[in-house]
JSON list of C-alpha atoms in Angstrom, two decimals:
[
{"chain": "A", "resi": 1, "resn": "UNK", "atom": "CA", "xyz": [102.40, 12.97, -147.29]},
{"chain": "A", "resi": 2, "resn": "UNK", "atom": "CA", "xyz": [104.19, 10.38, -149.57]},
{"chain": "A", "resi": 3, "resn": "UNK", "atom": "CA", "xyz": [107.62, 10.77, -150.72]},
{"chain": "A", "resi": 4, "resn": "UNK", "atom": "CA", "xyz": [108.24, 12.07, -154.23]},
{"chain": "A", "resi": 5, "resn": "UNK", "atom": "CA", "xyz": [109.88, 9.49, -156.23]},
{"chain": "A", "resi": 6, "resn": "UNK", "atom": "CA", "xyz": [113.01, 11.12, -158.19]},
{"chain": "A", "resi": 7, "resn": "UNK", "atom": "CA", "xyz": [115.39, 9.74, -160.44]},
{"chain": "A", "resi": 8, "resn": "UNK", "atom": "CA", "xyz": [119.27, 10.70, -161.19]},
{"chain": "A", "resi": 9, "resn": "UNK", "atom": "CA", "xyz": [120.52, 10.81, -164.71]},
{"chain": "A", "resi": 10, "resn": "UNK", "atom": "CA", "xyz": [124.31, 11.92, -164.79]},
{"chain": "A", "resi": 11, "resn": "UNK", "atom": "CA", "xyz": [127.08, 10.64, -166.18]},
{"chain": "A", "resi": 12, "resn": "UNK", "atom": "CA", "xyz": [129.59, 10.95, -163.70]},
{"chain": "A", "resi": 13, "resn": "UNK", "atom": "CA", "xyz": [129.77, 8.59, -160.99]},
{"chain": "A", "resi": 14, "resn": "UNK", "atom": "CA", "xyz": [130.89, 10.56, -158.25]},
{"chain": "A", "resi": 15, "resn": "UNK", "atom": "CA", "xyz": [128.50, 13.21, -159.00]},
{"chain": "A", "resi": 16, "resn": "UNK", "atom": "CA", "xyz": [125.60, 10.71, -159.23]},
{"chain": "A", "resi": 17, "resn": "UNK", "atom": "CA", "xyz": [126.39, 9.05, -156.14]},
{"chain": "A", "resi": 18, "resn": "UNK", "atom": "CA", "xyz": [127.19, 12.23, -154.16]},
{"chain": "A", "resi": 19, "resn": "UNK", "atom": "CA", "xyz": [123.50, 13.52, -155.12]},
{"chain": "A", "resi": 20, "resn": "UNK", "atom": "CA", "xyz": [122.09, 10.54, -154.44]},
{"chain": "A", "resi": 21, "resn": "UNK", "atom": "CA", "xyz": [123.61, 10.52, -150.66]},
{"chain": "A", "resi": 22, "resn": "UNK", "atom": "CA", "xyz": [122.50, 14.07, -150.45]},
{"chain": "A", "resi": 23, "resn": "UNK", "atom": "CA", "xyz": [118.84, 13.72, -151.51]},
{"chain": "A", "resi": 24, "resn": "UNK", "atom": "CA", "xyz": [118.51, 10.38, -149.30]},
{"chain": "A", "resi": 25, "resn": "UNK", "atom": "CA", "xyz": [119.46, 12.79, -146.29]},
{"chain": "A", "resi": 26, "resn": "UNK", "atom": "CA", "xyz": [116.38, 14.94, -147.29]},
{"chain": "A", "resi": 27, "resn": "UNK", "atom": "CA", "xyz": [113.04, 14.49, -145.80]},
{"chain": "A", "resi": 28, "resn": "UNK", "atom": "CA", "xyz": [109.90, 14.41, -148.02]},
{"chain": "A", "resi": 29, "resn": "UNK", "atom": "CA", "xyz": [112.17, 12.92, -151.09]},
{"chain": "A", "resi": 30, "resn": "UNK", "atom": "CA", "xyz": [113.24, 9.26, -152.06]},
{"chain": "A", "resi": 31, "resn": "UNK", "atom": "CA", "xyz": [116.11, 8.19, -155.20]},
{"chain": "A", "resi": 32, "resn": "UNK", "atom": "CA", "xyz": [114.27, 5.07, -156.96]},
{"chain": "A", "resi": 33, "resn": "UNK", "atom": "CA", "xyz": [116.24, 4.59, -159.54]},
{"chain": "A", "resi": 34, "resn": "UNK", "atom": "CA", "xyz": [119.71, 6.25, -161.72]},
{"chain": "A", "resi": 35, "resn": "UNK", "atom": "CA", "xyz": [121.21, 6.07, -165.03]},
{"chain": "A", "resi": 36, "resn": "UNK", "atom": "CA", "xyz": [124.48, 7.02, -166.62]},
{"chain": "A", "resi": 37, "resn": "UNK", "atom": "CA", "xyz": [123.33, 8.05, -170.09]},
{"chain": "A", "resi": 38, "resn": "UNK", "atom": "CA", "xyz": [120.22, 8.92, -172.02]},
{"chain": "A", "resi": 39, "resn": "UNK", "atom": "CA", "xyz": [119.31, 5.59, -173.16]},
{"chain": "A", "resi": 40, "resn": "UNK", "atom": "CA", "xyz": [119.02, 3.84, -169.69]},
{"chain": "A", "resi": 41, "resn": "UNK", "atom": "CA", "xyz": [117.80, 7.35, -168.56]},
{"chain": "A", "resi": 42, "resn": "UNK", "atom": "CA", "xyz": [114.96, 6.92, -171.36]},
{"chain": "A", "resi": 43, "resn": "UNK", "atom": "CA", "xyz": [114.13, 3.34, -170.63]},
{"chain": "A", "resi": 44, "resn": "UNK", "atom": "CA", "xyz": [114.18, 3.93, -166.86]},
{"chain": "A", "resi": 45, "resn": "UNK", "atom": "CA", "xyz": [111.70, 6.94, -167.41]},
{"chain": "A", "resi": 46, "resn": "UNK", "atom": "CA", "xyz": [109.25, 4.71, -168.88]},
{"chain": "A", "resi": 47, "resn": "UNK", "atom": "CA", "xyz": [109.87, 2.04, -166.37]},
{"chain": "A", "resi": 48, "resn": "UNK", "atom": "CA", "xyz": [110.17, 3.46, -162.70]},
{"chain": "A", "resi": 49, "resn": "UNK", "atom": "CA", "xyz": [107.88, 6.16, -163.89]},
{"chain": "A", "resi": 50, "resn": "UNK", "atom": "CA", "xyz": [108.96, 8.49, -161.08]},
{"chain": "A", "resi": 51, "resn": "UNK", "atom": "CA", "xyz": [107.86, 11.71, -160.12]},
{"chain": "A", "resi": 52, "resn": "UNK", "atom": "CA", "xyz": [110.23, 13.88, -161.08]},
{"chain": "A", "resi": 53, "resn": "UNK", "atom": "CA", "xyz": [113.82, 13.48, -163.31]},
{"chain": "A", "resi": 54, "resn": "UNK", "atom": "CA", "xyz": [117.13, 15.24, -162.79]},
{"chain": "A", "resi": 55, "resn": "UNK", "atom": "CA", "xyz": [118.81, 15.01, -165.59]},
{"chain": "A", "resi": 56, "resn": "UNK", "atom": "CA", "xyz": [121.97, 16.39, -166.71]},
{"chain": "A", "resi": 57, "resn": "UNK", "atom": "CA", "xyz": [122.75, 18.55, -169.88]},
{"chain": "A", "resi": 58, "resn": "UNK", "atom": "CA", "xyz": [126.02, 17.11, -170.90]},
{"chain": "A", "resi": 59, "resn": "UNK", "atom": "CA", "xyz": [125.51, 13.23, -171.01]},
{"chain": "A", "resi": 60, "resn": "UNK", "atom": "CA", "xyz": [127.61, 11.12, -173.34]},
{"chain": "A", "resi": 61, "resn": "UNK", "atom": "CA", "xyz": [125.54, 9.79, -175.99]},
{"chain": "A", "resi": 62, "resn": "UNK", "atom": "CA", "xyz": [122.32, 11.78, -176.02]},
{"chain": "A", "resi": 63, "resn": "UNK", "atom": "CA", "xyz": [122.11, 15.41, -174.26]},
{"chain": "A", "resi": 64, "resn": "UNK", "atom": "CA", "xyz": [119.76, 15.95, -171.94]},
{"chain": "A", "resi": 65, "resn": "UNK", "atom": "CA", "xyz": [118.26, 18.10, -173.82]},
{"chain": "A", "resi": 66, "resn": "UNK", "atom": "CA", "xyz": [117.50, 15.82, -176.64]},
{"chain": "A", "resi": 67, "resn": "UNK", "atom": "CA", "xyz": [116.56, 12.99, -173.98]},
{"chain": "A", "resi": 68, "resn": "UNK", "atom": "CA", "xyz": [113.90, 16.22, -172.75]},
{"chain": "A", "resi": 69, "resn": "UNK", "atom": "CA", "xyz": [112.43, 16.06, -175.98]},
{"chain": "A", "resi": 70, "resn": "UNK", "atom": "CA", "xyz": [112.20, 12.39, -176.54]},
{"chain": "A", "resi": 71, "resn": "UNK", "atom": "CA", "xyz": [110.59, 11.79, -173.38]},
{"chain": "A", "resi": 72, "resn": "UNK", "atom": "CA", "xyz": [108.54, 14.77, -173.90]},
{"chain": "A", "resi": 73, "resn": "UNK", "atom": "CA", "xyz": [106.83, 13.22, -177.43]},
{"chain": "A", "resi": 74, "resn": "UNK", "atom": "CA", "xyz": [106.51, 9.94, -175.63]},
{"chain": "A", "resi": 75, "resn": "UNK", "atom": "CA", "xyz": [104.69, 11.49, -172.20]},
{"chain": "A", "resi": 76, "resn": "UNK", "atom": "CA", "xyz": [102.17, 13.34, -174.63]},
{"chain": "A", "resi": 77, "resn": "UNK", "atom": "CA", "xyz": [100.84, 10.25, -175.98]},
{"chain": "A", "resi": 78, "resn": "UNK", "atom": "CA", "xyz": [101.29, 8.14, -172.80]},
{"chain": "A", "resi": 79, "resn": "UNK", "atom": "CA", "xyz": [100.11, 10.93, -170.37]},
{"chain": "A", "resi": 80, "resn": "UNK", "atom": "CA", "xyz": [103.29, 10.08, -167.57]},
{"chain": "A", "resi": 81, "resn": "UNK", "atom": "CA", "xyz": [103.08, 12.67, -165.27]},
{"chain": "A", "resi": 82, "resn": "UNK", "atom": "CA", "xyz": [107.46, 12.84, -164.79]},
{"chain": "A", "resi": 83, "resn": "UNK", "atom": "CA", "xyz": [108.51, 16.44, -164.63]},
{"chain": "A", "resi": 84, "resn": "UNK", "atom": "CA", "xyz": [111.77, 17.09, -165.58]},
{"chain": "A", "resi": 85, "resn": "UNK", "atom": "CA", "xyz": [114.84, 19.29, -163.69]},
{"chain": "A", "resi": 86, "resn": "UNK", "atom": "CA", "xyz": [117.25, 20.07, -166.03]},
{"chain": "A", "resi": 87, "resn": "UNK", "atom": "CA", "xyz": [120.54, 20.52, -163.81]},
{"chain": "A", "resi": 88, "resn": "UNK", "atom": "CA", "xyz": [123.67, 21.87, -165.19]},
{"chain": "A", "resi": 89, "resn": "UNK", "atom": "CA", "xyz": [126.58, 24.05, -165.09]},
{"chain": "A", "resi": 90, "resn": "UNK", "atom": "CA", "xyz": [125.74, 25.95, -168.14]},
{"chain": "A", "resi": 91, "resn": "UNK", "atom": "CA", "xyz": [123.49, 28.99, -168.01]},
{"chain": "A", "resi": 92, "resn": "UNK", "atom": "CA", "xyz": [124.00, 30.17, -171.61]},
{"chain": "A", "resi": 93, "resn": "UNK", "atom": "CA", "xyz": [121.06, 31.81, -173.61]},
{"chain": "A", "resi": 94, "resn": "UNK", "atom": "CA", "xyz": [121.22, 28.67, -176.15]},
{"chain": "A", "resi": 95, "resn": "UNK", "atom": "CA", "xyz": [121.05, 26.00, -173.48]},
{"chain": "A", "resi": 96, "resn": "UNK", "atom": "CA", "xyz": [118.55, 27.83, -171.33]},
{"chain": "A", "resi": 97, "resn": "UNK", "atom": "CA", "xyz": [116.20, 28.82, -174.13]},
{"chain": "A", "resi": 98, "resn": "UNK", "atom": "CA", "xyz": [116.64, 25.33, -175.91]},
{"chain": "A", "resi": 99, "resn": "UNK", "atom": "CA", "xyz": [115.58, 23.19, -172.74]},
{"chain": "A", "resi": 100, "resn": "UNK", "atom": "CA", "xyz": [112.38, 25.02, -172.14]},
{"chain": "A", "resi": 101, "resn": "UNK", "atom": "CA", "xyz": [111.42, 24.47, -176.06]},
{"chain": "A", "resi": 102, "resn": "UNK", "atom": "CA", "xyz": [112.58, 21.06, -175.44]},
{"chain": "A", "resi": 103, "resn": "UNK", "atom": "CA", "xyz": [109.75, 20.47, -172.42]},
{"chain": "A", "resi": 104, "resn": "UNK", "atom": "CA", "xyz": [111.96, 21.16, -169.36]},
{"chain": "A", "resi": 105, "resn": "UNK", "atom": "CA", "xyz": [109.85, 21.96, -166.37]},
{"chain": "A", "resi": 106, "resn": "UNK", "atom": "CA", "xyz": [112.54, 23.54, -164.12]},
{"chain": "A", "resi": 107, "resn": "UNK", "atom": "CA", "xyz": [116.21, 24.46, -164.94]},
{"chain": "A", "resi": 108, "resn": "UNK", "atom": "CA", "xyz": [118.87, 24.37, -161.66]},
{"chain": "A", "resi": 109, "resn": "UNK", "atom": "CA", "xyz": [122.32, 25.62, -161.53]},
{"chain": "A", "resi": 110, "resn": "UNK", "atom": "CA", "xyz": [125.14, 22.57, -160.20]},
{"chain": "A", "resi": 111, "resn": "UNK", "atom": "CA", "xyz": [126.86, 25.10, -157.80]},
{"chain": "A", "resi": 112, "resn": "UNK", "atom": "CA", "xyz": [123.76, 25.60, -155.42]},
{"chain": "A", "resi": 113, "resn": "UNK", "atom": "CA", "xyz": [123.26, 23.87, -152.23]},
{"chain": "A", "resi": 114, "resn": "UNK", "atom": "CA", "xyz": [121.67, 20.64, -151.50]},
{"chain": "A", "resi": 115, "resn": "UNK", "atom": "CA", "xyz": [118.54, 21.98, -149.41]},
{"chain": "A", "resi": 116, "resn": "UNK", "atom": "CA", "xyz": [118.19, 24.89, -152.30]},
{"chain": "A", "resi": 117, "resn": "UNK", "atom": "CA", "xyz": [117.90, 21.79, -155.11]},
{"chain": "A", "resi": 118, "resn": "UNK", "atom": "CA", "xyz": [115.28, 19.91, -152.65]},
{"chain": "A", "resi": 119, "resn": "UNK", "atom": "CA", "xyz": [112.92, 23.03, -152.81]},
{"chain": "A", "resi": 120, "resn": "UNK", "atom": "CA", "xyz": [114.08, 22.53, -156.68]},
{"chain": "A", "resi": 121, "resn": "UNK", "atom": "CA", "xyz": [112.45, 19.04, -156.64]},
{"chain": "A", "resi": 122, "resn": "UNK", "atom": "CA", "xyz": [109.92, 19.67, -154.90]},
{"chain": "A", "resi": 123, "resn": "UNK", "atom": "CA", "xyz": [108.51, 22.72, -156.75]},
{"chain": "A", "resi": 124, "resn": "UNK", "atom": "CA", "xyz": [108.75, 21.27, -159.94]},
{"chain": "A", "resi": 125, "resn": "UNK", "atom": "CA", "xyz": [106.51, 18.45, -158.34]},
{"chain": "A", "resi": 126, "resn": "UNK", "atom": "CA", "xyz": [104.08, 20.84, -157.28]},
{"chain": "A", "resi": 127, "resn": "UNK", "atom": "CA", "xyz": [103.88, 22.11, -161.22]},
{"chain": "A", "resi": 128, "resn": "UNK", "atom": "CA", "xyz": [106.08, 25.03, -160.51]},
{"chain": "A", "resi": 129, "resn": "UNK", "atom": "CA", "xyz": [108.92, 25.67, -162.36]},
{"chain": "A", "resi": 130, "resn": "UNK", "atom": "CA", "xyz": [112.23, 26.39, -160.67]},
{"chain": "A", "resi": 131, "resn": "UNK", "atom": "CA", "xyz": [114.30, 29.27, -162.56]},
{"chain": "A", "resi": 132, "resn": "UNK", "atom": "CA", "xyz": [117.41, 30.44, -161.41]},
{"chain": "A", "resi": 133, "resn": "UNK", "atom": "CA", "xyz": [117.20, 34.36, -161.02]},
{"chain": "A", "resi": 134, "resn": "UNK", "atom": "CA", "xyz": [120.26, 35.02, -164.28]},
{"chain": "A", "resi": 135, "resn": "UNK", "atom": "CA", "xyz": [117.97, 32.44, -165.97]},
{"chain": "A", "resi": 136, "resn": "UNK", "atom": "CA", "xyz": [115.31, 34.37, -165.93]},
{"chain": "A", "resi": 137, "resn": "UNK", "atom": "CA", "xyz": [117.02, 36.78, -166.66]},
{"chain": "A", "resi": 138, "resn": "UNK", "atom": "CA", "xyz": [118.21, 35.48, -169.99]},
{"chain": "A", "resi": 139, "resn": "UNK", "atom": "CA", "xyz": [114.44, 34.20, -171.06]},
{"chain": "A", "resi": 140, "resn": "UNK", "atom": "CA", "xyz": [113.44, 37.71, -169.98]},
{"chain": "A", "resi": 141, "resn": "UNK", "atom": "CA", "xyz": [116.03, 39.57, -172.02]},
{"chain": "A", "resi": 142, "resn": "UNK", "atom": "CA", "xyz": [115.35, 37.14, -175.05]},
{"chain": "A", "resi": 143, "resn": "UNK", "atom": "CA", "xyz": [111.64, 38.01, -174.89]},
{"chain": "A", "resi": 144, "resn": "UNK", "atom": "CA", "xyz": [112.19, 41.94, -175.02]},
{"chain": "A", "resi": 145, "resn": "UNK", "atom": "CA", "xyz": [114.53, 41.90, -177.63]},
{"chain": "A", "resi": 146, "resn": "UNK", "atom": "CA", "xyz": [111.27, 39.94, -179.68]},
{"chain": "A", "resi": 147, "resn": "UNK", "atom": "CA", "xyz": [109.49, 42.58, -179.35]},
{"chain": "A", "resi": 148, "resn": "UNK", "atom": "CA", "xyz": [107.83, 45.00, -181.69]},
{"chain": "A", "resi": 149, "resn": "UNK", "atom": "CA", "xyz": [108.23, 48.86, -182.15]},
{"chain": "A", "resi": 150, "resn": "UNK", "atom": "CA", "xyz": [105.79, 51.29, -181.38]},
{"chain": "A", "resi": 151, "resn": "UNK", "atom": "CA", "xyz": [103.37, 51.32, -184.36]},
{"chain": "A", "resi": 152, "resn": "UNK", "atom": "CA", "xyz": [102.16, 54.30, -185.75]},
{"chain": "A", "resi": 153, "resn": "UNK", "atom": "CA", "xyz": [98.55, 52.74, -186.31]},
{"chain": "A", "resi": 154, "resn": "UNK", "atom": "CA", "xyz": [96.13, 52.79, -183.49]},
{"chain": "A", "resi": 155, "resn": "UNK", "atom": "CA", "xyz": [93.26, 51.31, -185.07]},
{"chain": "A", "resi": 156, "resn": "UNK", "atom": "CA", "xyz": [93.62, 48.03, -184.69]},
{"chain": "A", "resi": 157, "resn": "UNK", "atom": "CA", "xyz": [95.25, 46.15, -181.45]},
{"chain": "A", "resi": 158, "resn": "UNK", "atom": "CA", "xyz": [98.87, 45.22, -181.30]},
{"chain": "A", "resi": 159, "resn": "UNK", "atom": "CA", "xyz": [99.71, 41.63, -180.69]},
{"chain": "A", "resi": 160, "resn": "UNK", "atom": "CA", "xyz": [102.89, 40.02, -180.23]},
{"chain": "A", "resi": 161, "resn": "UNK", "atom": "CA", "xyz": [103.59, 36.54, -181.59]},
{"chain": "A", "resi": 162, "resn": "UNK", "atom": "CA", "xyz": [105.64, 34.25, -179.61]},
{"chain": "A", "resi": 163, "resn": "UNK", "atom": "CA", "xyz": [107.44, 32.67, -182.58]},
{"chain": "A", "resi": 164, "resn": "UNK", "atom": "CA", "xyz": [110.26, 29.77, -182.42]},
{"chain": "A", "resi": 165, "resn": "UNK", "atom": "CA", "xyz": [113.58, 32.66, -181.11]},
{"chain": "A", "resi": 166, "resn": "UNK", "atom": "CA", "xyz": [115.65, 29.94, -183.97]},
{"chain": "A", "resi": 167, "resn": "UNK", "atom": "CA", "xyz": [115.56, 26.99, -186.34]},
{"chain": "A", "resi": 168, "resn": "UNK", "atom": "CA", "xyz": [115.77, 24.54, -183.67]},
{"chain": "A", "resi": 169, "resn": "UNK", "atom": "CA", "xyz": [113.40, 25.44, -181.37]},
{"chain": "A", "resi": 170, "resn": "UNK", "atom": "CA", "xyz": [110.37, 25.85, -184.56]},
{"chain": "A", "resi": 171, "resn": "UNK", "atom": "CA", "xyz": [109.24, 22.10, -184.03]},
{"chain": "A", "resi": 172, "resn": "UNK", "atom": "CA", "xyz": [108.50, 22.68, -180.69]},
{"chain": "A", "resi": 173, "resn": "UNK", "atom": "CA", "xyz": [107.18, 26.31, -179.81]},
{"chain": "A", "resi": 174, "resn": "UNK", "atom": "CA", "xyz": [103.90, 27.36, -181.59]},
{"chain": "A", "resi": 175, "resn": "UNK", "atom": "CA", "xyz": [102.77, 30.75, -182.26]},
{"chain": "A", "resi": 176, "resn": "UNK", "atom": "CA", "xyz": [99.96, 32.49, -180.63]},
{"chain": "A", "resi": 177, "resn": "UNK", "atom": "CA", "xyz": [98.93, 35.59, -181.00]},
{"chain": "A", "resi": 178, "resn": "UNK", "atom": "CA", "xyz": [98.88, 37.43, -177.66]},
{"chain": "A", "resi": 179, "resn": "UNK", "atom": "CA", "xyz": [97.54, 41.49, -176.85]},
{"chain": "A", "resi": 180, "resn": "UNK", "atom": "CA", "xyz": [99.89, 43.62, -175.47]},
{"chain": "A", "resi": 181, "resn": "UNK", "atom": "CA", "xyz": [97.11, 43.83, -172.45]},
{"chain": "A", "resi": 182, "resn": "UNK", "atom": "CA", "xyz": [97.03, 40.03, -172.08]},
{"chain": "A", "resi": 183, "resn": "UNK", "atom": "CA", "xyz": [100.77, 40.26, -172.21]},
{"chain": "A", "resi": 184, "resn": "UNK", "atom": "CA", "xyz": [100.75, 42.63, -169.31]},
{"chain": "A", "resi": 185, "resn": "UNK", "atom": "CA", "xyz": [98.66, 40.44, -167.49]},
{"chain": "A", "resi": 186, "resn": "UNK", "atom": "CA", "xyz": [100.88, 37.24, -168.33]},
{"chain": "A", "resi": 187, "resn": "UNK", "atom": "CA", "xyz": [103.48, 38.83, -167.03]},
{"chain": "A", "resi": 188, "resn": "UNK", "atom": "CA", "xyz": [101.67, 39.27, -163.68]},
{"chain": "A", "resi": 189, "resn": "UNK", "atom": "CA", "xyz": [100.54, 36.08, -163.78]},
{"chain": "A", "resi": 190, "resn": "UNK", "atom": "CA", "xyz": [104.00, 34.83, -163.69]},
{"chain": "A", "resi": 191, "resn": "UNK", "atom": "CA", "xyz": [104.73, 37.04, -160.45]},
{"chain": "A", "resi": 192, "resn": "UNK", "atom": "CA", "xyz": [102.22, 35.37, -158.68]},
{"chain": "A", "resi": 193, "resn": "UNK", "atom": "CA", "xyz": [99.86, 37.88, -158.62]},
{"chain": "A", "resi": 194, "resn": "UNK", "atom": "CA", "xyz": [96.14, 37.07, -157.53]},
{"chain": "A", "resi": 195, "resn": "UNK", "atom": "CA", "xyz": [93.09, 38.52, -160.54]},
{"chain": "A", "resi": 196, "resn": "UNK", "atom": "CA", "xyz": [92.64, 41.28, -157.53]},
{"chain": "A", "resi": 197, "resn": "UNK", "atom": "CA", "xyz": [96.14, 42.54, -157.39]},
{"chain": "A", "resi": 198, "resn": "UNK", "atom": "CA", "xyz": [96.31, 42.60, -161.21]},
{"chain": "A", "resi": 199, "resn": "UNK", "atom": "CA", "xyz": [93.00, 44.86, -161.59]},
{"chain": "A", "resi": 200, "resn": "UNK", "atom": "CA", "xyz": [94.52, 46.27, -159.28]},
{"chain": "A", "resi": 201, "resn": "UNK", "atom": "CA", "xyz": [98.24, 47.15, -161.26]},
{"chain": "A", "resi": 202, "resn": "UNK", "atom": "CA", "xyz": [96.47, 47.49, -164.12]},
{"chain": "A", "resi": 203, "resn": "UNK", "atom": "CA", "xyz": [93.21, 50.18, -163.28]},
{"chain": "A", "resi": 204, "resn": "UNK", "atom": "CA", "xyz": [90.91, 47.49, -164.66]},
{"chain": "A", "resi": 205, "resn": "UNK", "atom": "CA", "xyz": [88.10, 45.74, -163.18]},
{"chain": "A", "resi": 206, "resn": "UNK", "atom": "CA", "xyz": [88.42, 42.19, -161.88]},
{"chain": "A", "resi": 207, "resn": "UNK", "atom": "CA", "xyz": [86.05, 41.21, -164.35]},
{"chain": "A", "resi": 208, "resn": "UNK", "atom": "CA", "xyz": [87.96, 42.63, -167.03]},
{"chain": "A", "resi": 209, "resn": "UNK", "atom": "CA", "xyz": [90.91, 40.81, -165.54]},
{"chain": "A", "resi": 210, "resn": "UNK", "atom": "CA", "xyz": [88.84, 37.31, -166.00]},
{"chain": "A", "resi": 211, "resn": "UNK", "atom": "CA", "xyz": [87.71, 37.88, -169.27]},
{"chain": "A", "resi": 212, "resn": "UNK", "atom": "CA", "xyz": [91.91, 38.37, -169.87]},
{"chain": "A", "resi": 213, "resn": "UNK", "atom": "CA", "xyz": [93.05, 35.57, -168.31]},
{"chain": "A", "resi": 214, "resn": "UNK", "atom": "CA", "xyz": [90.16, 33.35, -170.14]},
{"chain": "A", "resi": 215, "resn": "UNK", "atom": "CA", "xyz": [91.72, 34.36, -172.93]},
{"chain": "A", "resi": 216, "resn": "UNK", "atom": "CA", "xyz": [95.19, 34.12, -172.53]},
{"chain": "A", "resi": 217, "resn": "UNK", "atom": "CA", "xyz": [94.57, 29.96, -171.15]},
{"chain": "A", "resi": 218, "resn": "UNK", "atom": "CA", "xyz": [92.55, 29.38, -174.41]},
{"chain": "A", "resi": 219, "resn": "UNK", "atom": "CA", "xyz": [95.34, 31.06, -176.79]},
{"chain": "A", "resi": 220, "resn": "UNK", "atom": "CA", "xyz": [98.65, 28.89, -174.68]},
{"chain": "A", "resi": 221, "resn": "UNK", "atom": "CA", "xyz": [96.44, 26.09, -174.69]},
{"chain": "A", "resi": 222, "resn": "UNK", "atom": "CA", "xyz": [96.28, 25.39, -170.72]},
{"chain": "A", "resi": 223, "resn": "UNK", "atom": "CA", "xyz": [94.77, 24.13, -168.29]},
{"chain": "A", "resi": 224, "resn": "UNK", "atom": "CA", "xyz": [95.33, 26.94, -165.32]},
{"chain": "A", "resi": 225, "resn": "UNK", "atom": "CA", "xyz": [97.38, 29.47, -164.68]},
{"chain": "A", "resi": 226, "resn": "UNK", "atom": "CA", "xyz": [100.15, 27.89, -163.22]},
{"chain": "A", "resi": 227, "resn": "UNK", "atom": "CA", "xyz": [100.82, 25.63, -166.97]},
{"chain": "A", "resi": 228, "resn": "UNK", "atom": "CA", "xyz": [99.89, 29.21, -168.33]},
{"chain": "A", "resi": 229, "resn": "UNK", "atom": "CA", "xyz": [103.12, 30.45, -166.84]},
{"chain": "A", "resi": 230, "resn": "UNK", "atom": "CA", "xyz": [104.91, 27.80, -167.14]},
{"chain": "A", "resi": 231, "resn": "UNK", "atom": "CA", "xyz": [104.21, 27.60, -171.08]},
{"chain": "A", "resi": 232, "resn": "UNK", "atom": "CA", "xyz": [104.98, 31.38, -171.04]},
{"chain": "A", "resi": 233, "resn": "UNK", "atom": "CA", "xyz": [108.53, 30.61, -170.11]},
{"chain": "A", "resi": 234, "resn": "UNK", "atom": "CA", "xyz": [109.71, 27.80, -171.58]},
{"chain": "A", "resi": 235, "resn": "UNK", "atom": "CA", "xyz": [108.65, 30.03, -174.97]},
{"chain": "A", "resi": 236, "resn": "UNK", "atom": "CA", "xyz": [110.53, 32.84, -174.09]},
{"chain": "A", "resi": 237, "resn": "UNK", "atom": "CA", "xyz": [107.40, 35.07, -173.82]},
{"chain": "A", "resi": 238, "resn": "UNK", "atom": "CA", "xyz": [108.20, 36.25, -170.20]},
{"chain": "A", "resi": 239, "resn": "UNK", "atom": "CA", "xyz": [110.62, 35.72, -168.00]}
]
């Protein structure tokens, strides 16, 4: 199995070199390149085209969040396959919320262990995303308080509408109208829950279930489940 190629972009020096020690110790992992600020962090993207990017949130003349979204508009016309690992200190609704709009494919917290931000890396290679359980928590929350009362109507079918949660985010997030039954099953989807175990939860056929998840890839726009899920919460649908 090949190494996956990673990149550091940090501003501080001792931080950036203490990571870089760290994830040279690691098997399955190799540091090809770092960059103090989101400019050389930008043109180092597009040159060492690595695997996956670590970038940090509070860099001096771009955010990372920002740099996120750059590189984000630049990968979908180049097709780059870089996923990027937002790590931080900060764990704040804004920053959390505005990093998956941004394009963020995982979001790790600063204070966690070496080994724990390996597994990190190496499930955001995969095409997993990597969310701290009080960051989920926050997406979660954010996604509940979105959503509509009980209607009075039972004629037609509720939907909810994953909309932008604030002015910022409405360049990036589109809206899609989602059933509160393919919601459900989004949901499960996101717990890693097989079509069986679903029809299953939800005393529905498997076939039902299929029809569902057909659905629910056409309205987010993906490929599979897994960018499915991961579209889910960087929106804020599900947490």
């Amino acid at each position: 199995m090949s190494e996956i190629s990673i990149i550091l972009i940090e501003d501080h020096d001792l931080t950036r070199m203490g990571l870089r020690a760290a994830l040279q110790s690691q098997t399955g992992v190799k540091v090809i390149g770092e960059a103090a600020n989101a400019t050389q962090g930008l043109k180092l993207l597009e040159t060492a085209k690595p695997d996956v990017a670590v970038v940090d949130i509070g860099l001096p003349d771009m955010d990372g969040i920002e740099l996120t979204r750059k590189f984000k508009r630049q990968q979908a016309e180049t097709g780059q396959a870089t996923k990027i690992l937002i790590l931080t200190m900060d764990h704040t609704e804004d920053a959390v919320l505005a990093a998956f709009a941004a394009g963020a494919d995982s979001y790790y917290m600063k204070e966690t262990s070496i080994s724990k931000l390996t597994e990190a890396i190496q499930a955001t290679y995969t095409g997993n995303s990597w969310i701290d359980p009080a960051i989920a928590n926050v997406v979660l929350r954010k996604m509940r308080q979105g959503l509509p009362g009980d209607s009075s109507s039972n004629d037609k079918p509720k939907t909810v509408k994953i909309e932008a949660l604030a002015s910022e985010y409405e360049q990036v997030l589109e809206t899609y109208p989602l059933t509160q039954r393919e919601l459900e099953i989004l949901e499960l989807i996101v717990a890693g829950c097989s079509n069986g175990q679903i029809a299953e939860k939800l005393y529905i056929t498997v076939g039902t279930v299929k029809t569902h998840v057909r659905n629910i890839l056409n309205k987010l726009c993906a490929d599979d489940r897994t960018q499915a899920a991961v579209r889910a919460l960087r929106s804020g649908l599900v947490g």
